[in-house]
Amino acid sequence: MTGAPTAAPPEQPARGGPRPVRLPSLTGLRWIAALLVFGFHAGTMRIIAEPDYQGVVGHVFTLGLSGVQFFFILSGFVLVWSARPGERRRDFWRRRFAKIYPNHLVLWALVLLVGLWLADPVNPGAAVQNLLLIQAWNPTPGYFYSVNTVSWSLSCEFFFYLCLPLALPFVRRARPGLLWAVVVAVPLLILALWPAQTLVPEADRWWFTQVFPLTRSLEFWMGVAAAELMRRGRWVGPRLPLATVLFVATWVVASGWIRAEFWAALLSVAYVLVIAAAADADVRGLRSPWRSRTMVWLGEVSFAFYLVHVFVMMTVLRLTGDWGGGLPGWWGPAVVLGFLLLNLLLAGVLHRYVETPMMRRLAPRRSRPTGGPGTVPLGTAGPPAGSGESATPARTPAAPADPAESGVSGRTPTDQAGPPAVPAPRGGVVTADERAAYADTR
């Protein structure tokens, strides 16, 4: 990797621990990942009947399914960056539950009700596993892609959330060389999954490589390691313009000339470079196209968008009789664009009236860590012995982001009655726990 070491978060008083600035660019990038997944599904559903138009969509979004890979890497990165020293494990788990489960529950019930209305068969066992978000552990066909099919990734995320508070103290103490070893090893391990899949029954190979939570956790831990390196100021990578060029070049080359078994490994490298570079741009106050108000809003609703998009498209196409046949001429692209706007509208409603208020109601209120009895800290371990690092990241001036571009990703729905934005840092001093605020809106 090339480039200068990235900036560490500004130094903070020991009582509250280091408080990195918020990272609105990562919120904006989440929309790009959601859009890639949408494009992939729009192409595979054959909404467009015209071969030339369908060919363009298919070529552009051939790798769109890897948007989920982006989400997994980003999730590990953000959660480590935003982890509050002294927060109890049960508070972390409760907060993550409050973030994703209400939306999942609403879609689970809605999909089943529509399925009953359309006289679709319902597998009670698969429905219960989906409700509990354990379906990704079951390789049986009809289970891991049950009910709202995209919720398999939430099953993986729940597993990641369970593991992170247990692993974070070790991550905090890990030597930089070990963290770099994780970042480098993950693409190689992903590549090794192709020969490794021959060890499982042929019918289960797709599940093993694409769905199995242990397999998909590789990407999450890659993000974890990259974030820990960045918070210590030890990450070395390209700045955002070059990282973006590398990502686009990787996408174009992979979709056109690289064999499919290399796609995930190559894209994991491109994704972690873009994520780290965007975070570094926010820390340094450098220009970033991903933190405009529009991009941040799109990123905020991207989780709801991801959950609704397949269900909405399939339901509408079935009701209109166009499922599987495609629409002729310009009708196909026009309908895809219409689906994009419709899903955005529904995602905005779900985000505003379910996701945000339920987070206020269900998530624990943040308070300053006391370290009193019963507190099991998430990641209070200091740096590794003999590493030469202090417990507090070195002071690095962080130029303030332009408030007009910083968006609203500093919202703290669990702490406030309204959703005011947390002010951008001035002069390298963070006056609010923006790290925690960003975690609530990732």
CSV table of C-alpha atoms in Angstrom, one decimal:
chain,number,residue,atom,x,y,z
A,1,MET,CA,0.0,0.0,0.0
A,2,THR,CA,1.2,3.5,-0.7
A,3,GLY,CA,0.7,6.9,0.9
A,4,ALA,CA,1.4,8.6,4.2
A,5,PRO,CA,0.3,7.2,7.5
A,6,THR,CA,-3.2,8.2,8.3
A,7,ALA,CA,-4.2,10.6,11.0
A,8,ALA,CA,-5.0,9.4,14.4
A,9,PRO,CA,-7.9,10.8,16.4
A,10,PRO,CA,-7.2,13.9,18.4
A,11,GLU,CA,-5.9,13.4,21.9
A,12,GLN,CA,-8.6,13.5,24.6
A,13,PRO,CA,-8.7,13.5,28.4
A,14,ALA,CA,-8.1,10.2,29.9
A,15,ARG,CA,-11.4,10.1,31.7
A,16,GLY,CA,-13.5,9.8,28.6
A,17,GLY,CA,-11.0,7.9,26.5
A,18,PRO,CA,-10.0,8.8,22.9
A,19,ARG,CA,-12.9,10.2,20.9
A,20,PRO,CA,-12.4,10.1,17.2
A,21,VAL,CA,-14.3,12.5,15.0
A,22,ARG,CA,-17.3,11.3,13.2
A,23,LEU,CA,-17.0,9.8,9.8
A,24,PRO,CA,-19.9,11.0,7.6
A,25,SER,CA,-18.2,9.9,4.4
A,26,LEU,CA,-18.7,6.3,5.5
A,27,THR,CA,-22.4,6.9,5.8
A,28,GLY,CA,-22.4,8.2,2.3
A,29,LEU,CA,-20.5,5.2,1.0
A,30,ARG,CA,-23.1,2.9,2.5
A,31,TRP,CA,-25.5,4.2,-0.2
A,32,ILE,CA,-23.1,3.2,-2.9
A,33,ALA,CA,-23.0,-0.3,-1.5
A,34,ALA,CA,-26.8,-0.5,-1.3
A,35,LEU,CA,-27.1,0.8,-4.9
A,36,LEU,CA,-24.7,-1.9,-6.1
A,37,VAL,CA,-26.9,-4.6,-4.5
A,38,PHE,CA,-30.0,-3.1,-6.0
A,39,GLY,CA,-28.5,-3.0,-9.5
A,40,PHE,CA,-27.4,-6.6,-9.2
A,41,HIS,CA,-30.9,-7.8,-8.2
A,42,ALA,CA,-32.6,-5.6,-10.8
A,43,GLY,CA,-30.4,-7.3,-13.4
A,44,THR,CA,-30.9,-10.9,-12.2
A,45,MET,CA,-34.7,-10.4,-12.0
A,46,ARG,CA,-34.7,-9.7,-15.8
A,47,ILE,CA,-36.9,-6.7,-15.5
A,48,ILE,CA,-35.5,-5.4,-18.8
A,49,ALA,CA,-36.4,-7.5,-21.8
A,50,GLU,CA,-34.4,-5.5,-24.4
A,51,PRO,CA,-31.1,-7.5,-24.7
A,52,ASP,CA,-29.0,-4.4,-25.3
A,53,TYR,CA,-30.3,-2.6,-22.2
A,54,GLN,CA,-30.2,-5.7,-20.1
A,55,GLY,CA,-26.6,-6.3,-21.2
A,56,VAL,CA,-25.6,-2.9,-20.0
A,57,VAL,CA,-27.2,-3.4,-16.6
A,58,GLY,CA,-25.8,-6.9,-16.3
A,59,HIS,CA,-22.3,-5.8,-17.2
A,60,VAL,CA,-22.3,-2.7,-14.9
A,61,PHE,CA,-23.7,-4.6,-11.9
A,62,THR,CA,-22.1,-8.0,-12.4
A,63,LEU,CA,-20.2,-7.6,-9.1
A,64,GLY,CA,-23.1,-5.8,-7.3
A,65,LEU,CA,-23.7,-8.6,-4.9
A,66,SER,CA,-20.3,-7.7,-3.4
A,67,GLY,CA,-22.0,-4.6,-1.9
A,68,VAL,CA,-22.8,-6.9,1.1
A,69,GLN,CA,-19.1,-7.6,1.4
A,70,PHE,CA,-18.6,-3.8,1.6
A,71,PHE,CA,-21.2,-3.6,4.4
A,72,PHE,CA,-19.5,-6.3,6.4
A,73,ILE,CA,-16.1,-4.6,6.1
A,74,LEU,CA,-17.6,-1.3,6.9
A,75,SER,CA,-19.5,-2.7,9.9
A,76,GLY,CA,-16.3,-4.0,11.5
A,77,PHE,CA,-14.5,-0.7,10.8
A,78,VAL,CA,-17.2,1.6,12.2
A,79,LEU,CA,-17.8,-0.5,15.4
A,80,VAL,CA,-14.2,-0.6,16.4
A,81,TRP,CA,-13.7,3.1,15.6
A,82,SER,CA,-16.7,4.1,17.6
A,83,ALA,CA,-16.4,1.6,20.5
A,84,ARG,CA,-16.7,3.5,23.8
A,85,PRO,CA,-14.2,2.4,26.6
A,86,GLY,CA,-16.1,1.2,29.6
A,87,GLU,CA,-19.4,0.5,27.8
A,88,ARG,CA,-21.0,-2.7,29.1
A,89,ARG,CA,-21.2,-5.6,26.7
A,90,ARG,CA,-25.0,-5.9,27.3
A,91,ASP,CA,-25.4,-2.3,26.4
A,92,PHE,CA,-23.5,-2.8,23.1
A,93,TRP,CA,-25.7,-5.9,22.3
A,94,ARG,CA,-28.9,-4.0,23.2
A,95,ARG,CA,-27.9,-1.1,21.0
A,96,ARG,CA,-27.2,-3.3,18.0
A,97,PHE,CA,-30.5,-5.1,18.5
A,98,ALA,CA,-32.3,-1.8,18.6
A,99,LYS,CA,-30.6,-0.8,15.4
A,100,ILE,CA,-31.5,-3.7,13.2
A,101,TYR,CA,-34.3,-5.8,14.7
A,102,PRO,CA,-37.3,-3.5,14.5
A,103,ASN,CA,-36.9,-3.1,10.7
A,104,HIS,CA,-36.3,-6.8,10.4
A,105,LEU,CA,-39.5,-7.6,12.4
A,106,VAL,CA,-41.6,-5.2,10.3
A,107,LEU,CA,-40.4,-6.7,7.0
A,108,TRP,CA,-40.7,-10.3,8.3
A,109,ALA,CA,-44.3,-9.8,9.2
A,110,LEU,CA,-45.1,-7.9,6.0
A,111,VAL,CA,-43.5,-10.5,3.7
A,112,LEU,CA,-45.4,-13.3,5.4
A,113,LEU,CA,-48.7,-11.4,5.2
A,114,VAL,CA,-48.3,-10.7,1.5
A,115,GLY,CA,-47.2,-14.3,1.0
A,116,LEU,CA,-50.4,-15.6,2.6
A,117,TRP,CA,-52.4,-13.2,0.5
A,118,LEU,CA,-50.7,-14.5,-2.7
A,119,ALA,CA,-51.2,-18.1,-1.4
A,120,ASP,CA,-47.5,-18.8,-1.2
A,121,PRO,CA,-46.5,-21.8,0.9
A,122,VAL,CA,-45.0,-21.0,4.2
A,123,ASN,CA,-42.4,-23.2,5.9
A,124,PRO,CA,-43.0,-22.6,9.7
A,125,GLY,CA,-39.5,-23.8,10.7
A,126,ALA,CA,-37.8,-21.5,8.2
A,127,ALA,CA,-40.0,-18.6,9.2
A,128,VAL,CA,-39.1,-19.1,12.9
A,129,GLN,CA,-35.4,-19.3,12.1
A,130,ASN,CA,-35.6,-16.2,10.0
A,131,LEU,CA,-37.4,-14.4,12.8
A,132,LEU,CA,-34.7,-15.3,15.3
A,133,LEU,CA,-32.0,-14.4,12.7
A,134,ILE,CA,-30.3,-17.8,12.9
A,135,GLN,CA,-31.2,-18.9,9.3
A,136,ALA,CA,-27.7,-18.3,7.9
A,137,TRP,CA,-26.4,-21.2,10.0
A,138,ASN,CA,-28.7,-23.7,8.2
A,139,PRO,CA,-27.5,-24.9,4.8
A,140,THR,CA,-30.9,-26.4,4.0
A,141,PRO,CA,-32.3,-24.9,0.8
A,142,GLY,CA,-35.3,-22.7,1.6
A,143,TYR,CA,-34.0,-21.8,5.0
A,144,PHE,CA,-31.1,-19.3,4.7
A,145,TYR,CA,-32.9,-17.4,1.9
A,146,SER,CA,-36.3,-17.6,3.6
A,147,VAL,CA,-39.0,-15.0,4.1
A,148,ASN,CA,-37.3,-11.6,3.3
A,149,THR,CA,-34.4,-13.2,1.5
A,150,VAL,CA,-31.9,-10.4,2.1
A,151,SER,CA,-32.2,-10.9,5.8
A,152,TRP,CA,-29.6,-13.6,5.7
A,153,SER,CA,-27.0,-10.9,6.0
A,154,LEU,CA,-28.6,-9.7,9.3
A,155,SER,CA,-28.1,-13.2,10.6
A,156,CYS,CA,-24.4,-12.9,9.9
A,157,GLU,CA,-24.3,-9.4,11.5
A,158,PHE,CA,-25.9,-10.7,14.7
A,159,PHE,CA,-23.1,-13.2,15.0
A,160,PHE,CA,-20.5,-10.5,14.4
A,161,TYR,CA,-22.1,-8.3,17.1
A,162,LEU,CA,-22.0,-11.2,19.5
A,163,CYS,CA,-18.3,-11.8,19.0
A,164,LEU,CA,-17.0,-8.2,18.8
A,165,PRO,CA,-17.3,-7.2,22.5
A,166,LEU,CA,-15.6,-10.5,23.5
A,167,ALA,CA,-12.7,-9.9,21.0
A,168,LEU,CA,-12.2,-6.2,21.3
A,169,PRO,CA,-9.9,-6.2,24.4
A,170,PHE,CA,-7.6,-8.5,22.5
A,171,VAL,CA,-7.8,-6.2,19.4
A,172,ARG,CA,-6.9,-3.2,21.5
A,173,ARG,CA,-3.8,-5.0,22.8
A,174,ALA,CA,-2.7,-6.6,19.5
A,175,ARG,CA,0.6,-5.5,18.0
A,176,PRO,CA,0.3,-3.5,14.7
A,177,GLY,CA,2.1,-6.3,12.9
A,178,LEU,CA,-0.6,-8.7,13.9
A,179,LEU,CA,-3.3,-6.3,12.7
A,180,TRP,CA,-1.6,-5.9,9.4
A,181,ALA,CA,-1.4,-9.7,9.1
A,182,VAL,CA,-5.2,-9.9,9.5
A,183,VAL,CA,-5.7,-7.2,6.8
A,184,VAL,CA,-3.3,-9.0,4.4
A,185,ALA,CA,-4.5,-12.6,5.2
A,186,VAL,CA,-8.2,-12.0,4.7
A,187,PRO,CA,-8.1,-11.7,0.9
A,188,LEU,CA,-5.9,-14.8,0.7
A,189,LEU,CA,-8.3,-16.7,2.9
A,190,ILE,CA,-11.3,-15.6,0.8
A,191,LEU,CA,-9.4,-16.8,-2.2
A,192,ALA,CA,-8.7,-20.1,-0.5
A,193,LEU,CA,-12.4,-20.7,0.0
A,194,TRP,CA,-12.7,-21.8,-3.6
A,195,PRO,CA,-10.6,-25.0,-3.2
A,196,ALA,CA,-11.8,-25.4,0.4
A,197,GLN,CA,-15.4,-25.7,-0.7
A,198,THR,CA,-14.7,-29.1,-2.2
A,199,LEU,CA,-14.5,-30.3,1.4
A,200,VAL,CA,-18.3,-29.7,1.9
A,201,PRO,CA,-21.1,-31.4,0.0
A,202,GLU,CA,-21.7,-30.0,-3.5
A,203,ALA,CA,-25.2,-28.9,-2.6
A,204,ASP,CA,-23.9,-26.8,0.3
A,205,ARG,CA,-21.0,-25.0,-1.5
A,206,TRP,CA,-22.9,-21.8,-2.3
A,207,TRP,CA,-24.0,-21.6,1.3
A,208,PHE,CA,-20.5,-22.3,2.5
A,209,THR,CA,-18.8,-19.6,0.4
A,210,GLN,CA,-21.6,-16.9,0.3
A,211,VAL,CA,-23.8,-17.2,3.4
A,212,PHE,CA,-22.1,-19.2,6.3
A,213,PRO,CA,-21.5,-16.6,9.1
A,214,LEU,CA,-18.1,-18.0,10.0
A,215,THR,CA,-16.9,-17.6,6.4
A,216,ARG,CA,-18.4,-14.1,6.0
A,217,SER,CA,-16.9,-13.0,9.3
A,218,LEU,CA,-13.5,-12.8,7.5
A,219,GLU,CA,-14.6,-9.5,5.9
A,220,PHE,CA,-15.8,-8.1,9.2
A,221,TRP,CA,-12.5,-8.8,11.0
A,222,MET,CA,-10.7,-7.2,8.1
A,223,GLY,CA,-12.6,-4.0,8.9
A,224,VAL,CA,-11.9,-4.4,12.6
A,225,ALA,CA,-8.2,-4.7,12.0
A,226,ALA,CA,-8.1,-1.7,9.6
A,227,ALA,CA,-10.0,0.5,12.0
A,228,GLU,CA,-7.7,-0.4,15.0
A,229,LEU,CA,-4.7,0.5,12.8
A,230,MET,CA,-6.2,3.8,11.9
A,231,ARG,CA,-7.2,4.8,15.4
A,232,ARG,CA,-3.6,4.3,16.4
A,233,GLY,CA,-2.3,6.2,13.4
A,234,ARG,CA,-0.6,3.1,12.0
A,235,TRP,CA,-2.7,2.7,8.8
A,236,VAL,CA,-0.8,3.3,5.6
A,237,GLY,CA,-2.8,3.6,2.4
A,238,PRO,CA,-3.7,5.9,-0.5
A,239,ARG,CA,-5.7,9.1,-0.1
A,240,LEU,CA,-9.3,9.1,-1.1
A,241,PRO,CA,-8.9,10.2,-4.8
A,242,LEU,CA,-6.4,7.4,-5.5
A,243,ALA,CA,-8.3,4.8,-3.5
A,244,THR,CA,-11.4,5.7,-5.5
A,245,VAL,CA,-9.5,5.3,-8.8
A,246,LEU,CA,-8.1,1.9,-7.6
A,247,PHE,CA,-11.6,0.8,-6.7
A,248,VAL,CA,-13.1,1.7,-10.1
A,249,ALA,CA,-10.2,0.2,-11.9
A,250,THR,CA,-10.5,-3.0,-9.9
A,251,TRP,CA,-14.3,-3.2,-10.6
A,252,VAL,CA,-13.8,-2.7,-14.3
A,253,VAL,CA,-11.0,-5.1,-14.7
A,254,ALA,CA,-12.6,-7.8,-12.5
A,255,SER,CA,-16.0,-7.6,-14.3
A,256,GLY,CA,-14.4,-7.8,-17.7
A,257,TRP,CA,-11.2,-9.9,-17.5
A,258,ILE,CA,-10.8,-11.6,-14.1
A,259,ARG,CA,-12.2,-15.1,-13.3
A,260,ALA,CA,-15.0,-15.1,-10.8
A,261,GLU,CA,-13.1,-16.9,-8.1
A,262,PHE,CA,-10.8,-13.9,-7.7
A,263,TRP,CA,-13.6,-11.3,-7.5
A,264,ALA,CA,-14.3,-11.3,-3.8
A,265,ALA,CA,-10.6,-11.3,-2.8
A,266,LEU,CA,-9.8,-8.4,-5.1
A,267,LEU,CA,-12.8,-6.4,-4.1
A,268,SER,CA,-12.1,-6.8,-0.4
A,269,VAL,CA,-8.8,-5.0,-0.9
A,270,ALA,CA,-10.5,-2.2,-3.0
A,271,TYR,CA,-13.2,-1.8,-0.4
A,272,VAL,CA,-11.0,-1.6,2.6
A,273,LEU,CA,-8.8,1.0,0.9
A,274,VAL,CA,-11.8,3.2,0.0
A,275,ILE,CA,-13.3,2.9,3.5
A,276,ALA,CA,-10.0,3.7,5.3
A,277,ALA,CA,-9.3,6.6,2.8
A,278,ALA,CA,-12.8,8.1,3.3
A,279,ALA,CA,-12.4,7.9,7.1
A,280,ASP,CA,-8.9,9.5,6.9
A,281,ALA,CA,-10.4,12.3,4.8
A,282,ASP,CA,-13.0,13.0,7.5
A,283,VAL,CA,-10.3,12.9,10.2
A,284,ARG,CA,-8.1,15.3,8.3
A,285,GLY,CA,-10.9,17.5,7.1
A,286,LEU,CA,-10.0,16.8,3.5
A,287,ARG,CA,-12.5,17.1,0.7
A,288,SER,CA,-14.8,14.1,0.2
A,289,PRO,CA,-17.7,13.7,-2.2
A,290,TRP,CA,-19.4,11.2,0.1
A,291,ARG,CA,-20.3,13.5,3.1
A,292,SER,CA,-22.7,15.9,1.4
A,293,ARG,CA,-26.1,16.2,3.0
A,294,THR,CA,-27.7,14.2,0.2
A,295,MET,CA,-25.2,11.4,0.4
A,296,VAL,CA,-25.4,11.2,4.2
A,297,TRP,CA,-29.2,11.0,4.0
A,298,LEU,CA,-29.0,8.3,1.4
A,299,GLY,CA,-26.6,6.4,3.6
A,300,GLU,CA,-28.8,6.8,6.6
A,301,VAL,CA,-31.8,5.2,4.8
A,302,SER,CA,-29.6,2.6,3.1
A,303,PHE,CA,-30.3,-0.1,5.7
A,304,ALA,CA,-34.0,0.2,5.2
A,305,PHE,CA,-33.6,0.4,1.5
A,306,TYR,CA,-31.6,-2.8,1.5
A,307,LEU,CA,-34.3,-4.6,3.5
A,308,VAL,CA,-37.2,-3.5,1.3
A,309,HIS,CA,-35.9,-3.5,-2.3
A,310,VAL,CA,-36.1,-7.2,-3.3
A,311,PHE,CA,-39.5,-7.7,-1.6
A,312,VAL,CA,-41.0,-4.6,-3.3
A,313,MET,CA,-39.7,-5.4,-6.7
A,314,MET,CA,-40.8,-9.1,-6.6
A,315,THR,CA,-44.3,-8.2,-5.2
A,316,VAL,CA,-45.0,-5.5,-7.8
A,317,LEU,CA,-43.8,-7.6,-10.7
A,318,ARG,CA,-45.9,-10.6,-9.6
A,319,LEU,CA,-49.0,-8.4,-9.2
A,320,THR,CA,-48.6,-6.9,-12.6
A,321,GLY,CA,-47.9,-10.3,-14.3
A,322,ASP,CA,-44.4,-9.2,-15.4
A,323,TRP,CA,-42.4,-11.5,-13.1
A,324,GLY,CA,-39.8,-13.4,-15.2
A,325,GLY,CA,-40.8,-12.0,-18.5
A,326,GLY,CA,-39.3,-8.5,-18.6
A,327,LEU,CA,-40.6,-5.3,-20.0
A,328,PRO,CA,-40.0,-4.3,-23.6
A,329,GLY,CA,-38.2,-1.3,-25.0
A,330,TRP,CA,-37.6,1.7,-22.7
A,331,TRP,CA,-40.3,0.4,-20.3
A,332,GLY,CA,-37.6,-1.9,-18.7
A,333,PRO,CA,-35.1,0.8,-17.7
A,334,ALA,CA,-38.0,3.2,-16.7
A,335,VAL,CA,-39.4,0.5,-14.4
A,336,VAL,CA,-36.0,0.0,-12.8
A,337,LEU,CA,-35.7,3.7,-12.2
A,338,GLY,CA,-39.2,3.7,-10.8
A,339,PHE,CA,-38.3,0.9,-8.4
A,340,LEU,CA,-35.3,2.8,-7.3
A,341,LEU,CA,-37.4,5.8,-6.4
A,342,LEU,CA,-40.2,3.8,-4.8
A,343,ASN,CA,-37.8,1.8,-2.7
A,344,LEU,CA,-36.1,5.1,-1.6
A,345,LEU,CA,-39.5,6.5,-0.6
A,346,LEU,CA,-40.5,3.4,1.4
A,347,ALA,CA,-37.0,3.3,3.0
A,348,GLY,CA,-37.4,6.9,4.1
A,349,VAL,CA,-40.7,6.0,5.7
A,350,LEU,CA,-39.3,2.9,7.5
A,351,HIS,CA,-36.2,4.9,8.7
A,352,ARG,CA,-38.3,7.8,10.0
A,353,TYR,CA,-41.2,5.9,11.6
A,354,VAL,CA,-39.7,2.6,12.7
A,355,GLU,CA,-35.9,2.6,12.8
A,356,THR,CA,-35.3,6.0,14.5
A,357,PRO,CA,-38.1,6.0,17.1
A,358,MET,CA,-37.5,2.3,18.0
A,359,MET,CA,-33.8,3.1,18.6
A,360,ARG,CA,-34.8,5.9,21.0
A,361,ARG,CA,-37.1,3.5,22.8
A,362,LEU,CA,-35.1,0.3,22.9
A,363,ALA,CA,-31.4,1.4,23.0
A,364,PRO,CA,-29.8,2.2,26.3
A,365,ARG,CA,-29.1,5.8,27.0
A,366,ARG,CA,-25.4,6.6,26.7
A,367,SER,CA,-23.8,7.8,29.9
A,368,ARG,CA,-20.2,8.5,30.8
A,369,PRO,CA,-18.5,5.2,31.7
A,370,THR,CA,-18.0,4.9,35.4
A,371,GLY,CA,-16.0,1.7,35.7
A,372,GLY,CA,-18.2,0.8,38.7
A,373,PRO,CA,-19.3,-2.6,39.8
A,374,GLY,CA,-20.9,-4.7,37.2
A,375,THR,CA,-19.3,-2.9,34.3
A,376,VAL,CA,-17.7,-5.2,31.7
A,377,PRO,CA,-15.9,-2.8,29.4
A,378,LEU,CA,-16.0,-3.4,25.6
A,379,GLY,CA,-12.3,-2.6,25.0
A,380,THR,CA,-10.4,-1.0,27.8
A,381,ALA,CA,-7.2,-2.9,27.4
A,382,GLY,CA,-4.2,-0.7,26.7
A,383,PRO,CA,-1.6,-1.1,24.0
A,384,PRO,CA,0.5,-4.3,23.9
A,385,ALA,CA,3.5,-4.4,26.2
A,386,GLY,CA,6.7,-3.2,24.6
A,387,SER,CA,4.9,-1.8,21.6
A,388,GLY,CA,6.0,1.7,22.2
A,389,GLU,CA,2.4,3.0,21.9
A,390,SER,CA,0.6,5.1,24.5
A,391,ALA,CA,-2.9,4.3,25.5
A,392,THR,CA,-4.1,7.6,24.0
A,393,PRO,CA,-3.5,8.2,20.2
A,394,ALA,CA,-0.9,10.8,19.4
A,395,ARG,CA,-2.2,14.3,18.8
A,396,THR,CA,-2.7,14.9,15.1
A,397,PRO,CA,-4.4,18.2,14.1
A,398,ALA,CA,-7.7,17.4,12.4
A,399,ALA,CA,-9.0,20.2,10.2
A,400,PRO,CA,-12.7,20.8,10.6
A,401,ALA,CA,-15.1,19.5,8.0
A,402,ASP,CA,-17.2,22.1,6.3
A,403,PRO,CA,-20.6,22.1,8.2
A,404,ALA,CA,-22.4,22.4,4.9
A,405,GLU,CA,-20.9,19.2,3.7
A,406,SER,CA,-20.8,17.2,7.0
A,407,GLY,CA,-24.4,16.1,6.8
A,408,VAL,CA,-26.3,14.8,9.8
A,409,SER,CA,-24.6,11.6,10.6
A,410,GLY,CA,-23.9,12.9,14.1
A,411,ARG,CA,-27.5,12.2,15.2
A,412,THR,CA,-28.0,10.6,18.6
A,413,PRO,CA,-31.6,9.3,18.6
A,414,THR,CA,-31.1,7.6,21.9
A,415,ASP,CA,-30.0,10.6,23.8
A,416,GLN,CA,-32.0,13.5,22.4
A,417,ALA,CA,-35.6,14.2,21.7
A,418,GLY,CA,-34.7,15.6,18.3
A,419,PRO,CA,-32.1,14.9,15.7
A,420,PRO,CA,-29.7,17.8,15.7
A,421,ALA,CA,-26.3,17.3,14.1
A,422,VAL,CA,-23.2,17.2,16.3
A,423,PRO,CA,-21.0,20.1,15.3
A,424,ALA,CA,-17.9,19.3,13.4
A,425,PRO,CA,-14.7,19.4,15.5
A,426,ARG,CA,-12.8,22.7,15.6
A,427,GLY,CA,-9.1,23.0,16.0
A,428,GLY,CA,-8.7,19.3,16.6
A,429,VAL,CA,-10.9,19.3,19.8
A,430,VAL,CA,-13.9,17.1,20.0
A,431,THR,CA,-16.5,18.5,22.3
A,432,ALA,CA,-19.1,15.7,22.0
A,433,ASP,CA,-18.9,12.0,21.8
A,434,GLU,CA,-19.2,11.9,18.1
A,435,ARG,CA,-17.8,8.4,17.9
A,436,ALA,CA,-20.8,7.1,19.8
A,437,ALA,CA,-23.2,9.3,17.7
A,438,TYR,CA,-21.9,7.9,14.5
A,439,ALA,CA,-22.2,4.3,15.7
A,440,ASP,CA,-25.9,4.9,16.3
A,441,THR,CA,-26.5,6.0,12.8
A,442,ARG,CA,-24.2,3.6,10.8
